[in-house]
Amino acid sequence: MSDPYRLYYWPSIQGRGEFVRLILENAGAAYVDVARRPKSEGGGVEALFGLLREEPIFAVPALVAGDLVIAQSALICSFLGRRHGLAPEGEAGRLHADQLQLTIADVVDEAHDTHHPLGAGLYYEDQREAAAIRGRAFAGERIGKLLGFFERALARGGGGALVGEAISFVDISLMQLLLGLEYAFPRGFARATEKTPKILALRDRVAARPRLAAYLASPRRIPFNEDGIFRRYPELDLE
Ligand SMILES: N[C@@H](CCC(=O)N[C@@H](CS)C(=O)NCC(=O)O)C(=O)O
């Protein structure tokens, strides 16, 4: 049996690492969520900083798979999808799935920038005014435009999955994106999704997959919180 995967990500948030956790959970793959292990067992955030010192990686999440060390959440999801029967067959389908996954990563960046519009290194409290402008524009316009894009992408393929017939890593990531946006921007999300019934139905089907449903209900799933990417700051949402 091969060694379990080692996921390196912050231990107290879902963040970008959650996209990777969900693919691992859906695959039923053995993995160690390294920083959530005690320091005495080689875990803790010290392990993250150690990896960042030793490997040519700028930021977590990172996945160690045998001799491979992979960063960038979209790339890790694609890699795991291909390894675990969760990726489309053929080059065109794989490129399409990667393209959608990268678009999801772009949306994650935009969601992050609503609470940190001036700088990731500054406190939220020091950029509240700019955040309110950015957040309202995101909740009022961008969510609708972005989710409309995914609704059309899903409809093009017949409505069963974003790429091809079968659920792939990108459908699982879209589920997480929708859960995150709904948590952070409940009013903007409710308005935007009045026009996107297909992606909501896909989200529910994905979340009901037995391994994912078990994970989502388990203590392994860190609750959304205001340290993560998707933060519920009502002043950033629609009035
Ligand atoms: N594009 C990268 C972004 C990675 C990233 O920004 N990670 C955050 C945590 S979610 C981080 O550790 N950032 C540190 C920094 O930017 O200095 C991905 O999707 O994995």
Short mmCIF file of N, CA and C and ligand atoms in Angstrom, two decimals, residues 9-10 13-17 52 58-62 71-76 105 108-109 112 120 229, ligand 1:
data_model
loop_
_atom_site.label_atom_id
_atom_site.label_comp_id
_atom_site.label_asym_id
_atom_site.label_seq_id
_atom_site.Cartn_x
_atom_site.Cartn_y
_atom_site.Cartn_z
N TYR A 9 -2.04 22.47 5.00
CA TYR A 9 -2.91 23.64 4.94
C TYR A 9 -3.17 24.13 6.36
N TRP A 10 -3.62 25.38 6.46
CA TRP A 10 -3.91 25.96 7.78
C TRP A 10 -4.92 25.09 8.51
N ILE A 13 -9.11 26.66 9.32
CA ILE A 13 -10.05 27.21 8.33
C ILE A 13 -10.28 26.21 7.19
N GLN A 14 -11.43 26.41 6.51
CA GLN A 14 -11.64 25.64 5.27
C GLN A 14 -10.73 26.19 4.18
N GLY A 15 -10.88 27.48 3.88
CA GLY A 15 -10.00 28.14 2.93
C GLY A 15 -9.84 27.40 1.61
N ARG A 16 -8.71 27.63 0.98
CA ARG A 16 -8.45 26.97 -0.30
C ARG A 16 -8.16 25.49 -0.12
N GLY A 17 -7.70 25.11 1.06
CA GLY A 17 -7.41 23.70 1.32
C GLY A 17 -8.65 22.83 1.27
N LEU A 52 7.32 25.04 3.41
CA LEU A 52 7.52 26.26 2.61
C LEU A 52 9.00 26.65 2.55
N PHE A 58 5.17 28.69 -2.95
CA PHE A 58 4.94 30.01 -2.38
C PHE A 58 3.91 29.98 -1.26
N ALA A 59 2.86 29.19 -1.45
CA ALA A 59 1.76 29.23 -0.47
C ALA A 59 1.05 27.88 -0.44
N VAL A 60 0.43 27.60 0.71
CA VAL A 60 -0.40 26.41 0.83
C VAL A 60 -1.80 26.76 0.31
N PRO A 61 -2.58 25.74 -0.11
CA PRO A 61 -2.41 24.31 0.11
C PRO A 61 -1.30 23.68 -0.75
N ALA A 62 -0.71 22.63 -0.17
CA ALA A 62 0.24 21.81 -0.91
C ALA A 62 -0.04 20.36 -0.57
N ALA A 71 1.68 22.27 -5.37
CA ALA A 71 0.94 23.42 -4.82
C ALA A 71 -0.01 23.94 -5.89
N GLN A 72 -0.79 24.94 -5.50
CA GLN A 72 -1.87 25.55 -6.29
C GLN A 72 -3.11 24.65 -6.22
N SER A 73 -4.14 25.18 -5.56
CA SER A 73 -5.33 24.37 -5.28
C SER A 73 -5.94 23.77 -6.55
N ALA A 74 -6.00 24.56 -7.62
CA ALA A 74 -6.64 24.04 -8.85
C ALA A 74 -5.84 22.87 -9.42
N LEU A 75 -4.53 23.01 -9.37
CA LEU A 75 -3.67 21.94 -9.90
C LEU A 75 -3.78 20.67 -9.05
N ILE A 76 -3.86 20.85 -7.74
CA ILE A 76 -3.97 19.68 -6.85
C ILE A 76 -5.30 18.96 -7.10
N ALA A 105 -11.10 29.11 -8.91
CA ALA A 105 -10.02 29.71 -8.11
C ALA A 105 -10.03 31.24 -8.24
N VAL A 108 -12.70 32.48 -5.99
CA VAL A 108 -12.23 32.42 -4.59
C VAL A 108 -11.35 33.64 -4.29
N ASP A 109 -10.49 33.99 -5.23
CA ASP A 109 -9.65 35.19 -5.03
C ASP A 109 -10.53 36.44 -4.88
N HIS A 112 -12.13 36.52 -1.53
CA HIS A 112 -11.13 36.92 -0.53
C HIS A 112 -10.91 38.43 -0.55
N ALA A 120 -3.56 42.03 1.47
CA ALA A 120 -3.74 40.81 2.27
C ALA A 120 -3.00 40.92 3.60
N ILE A 229 -11.64 32.22 3.96
CA ILE A 229 -11.84 33.00 2.73
C ILE A 229 -13.25 33.56 2.70
N1 LIG B 1 -3.45 30.45 -6.11
C1 LIG B 1 -3.09 29.76 -4.90
C2 LIG B 1 -3.21 30.72 -3.74
C3 LIG B 1 -2.61 30.18 -2.47
C4 LIG B 1 -2.78 31.14 -1.33
O1 LIG B 1 -2.91 32.35 -1.48
N2 LIG B 1 -2.79 30.58 -0.11
C5 LIG B 1 -2.99 31.39 1.08
C6 LIG B 1 -3.80 30.65 2.09
S1 LIG B 1 -5.41 30.26 1.47
C7 LIG B 1 -1.66 31.71 1.68
O2 LIG B 1 -1.10 30.92 2.42
N3 LIG B 1 -1.13 32.88 1.33
C8 LIG B 1 0.12 33.37 1.84
C9 LIG B 1 0.59 34.57 1.05
O3 LIG B 1 -0.04 34.91 0.03
O4 LIG B 1 1.56 35.17 1.47
C10 LIG B 1 -4.00 28.52 -4.71
O5 LIG B 1 -5.13 28.53 -5.23
O6 LIG B 1 -3.59 27.55 -4.07
#
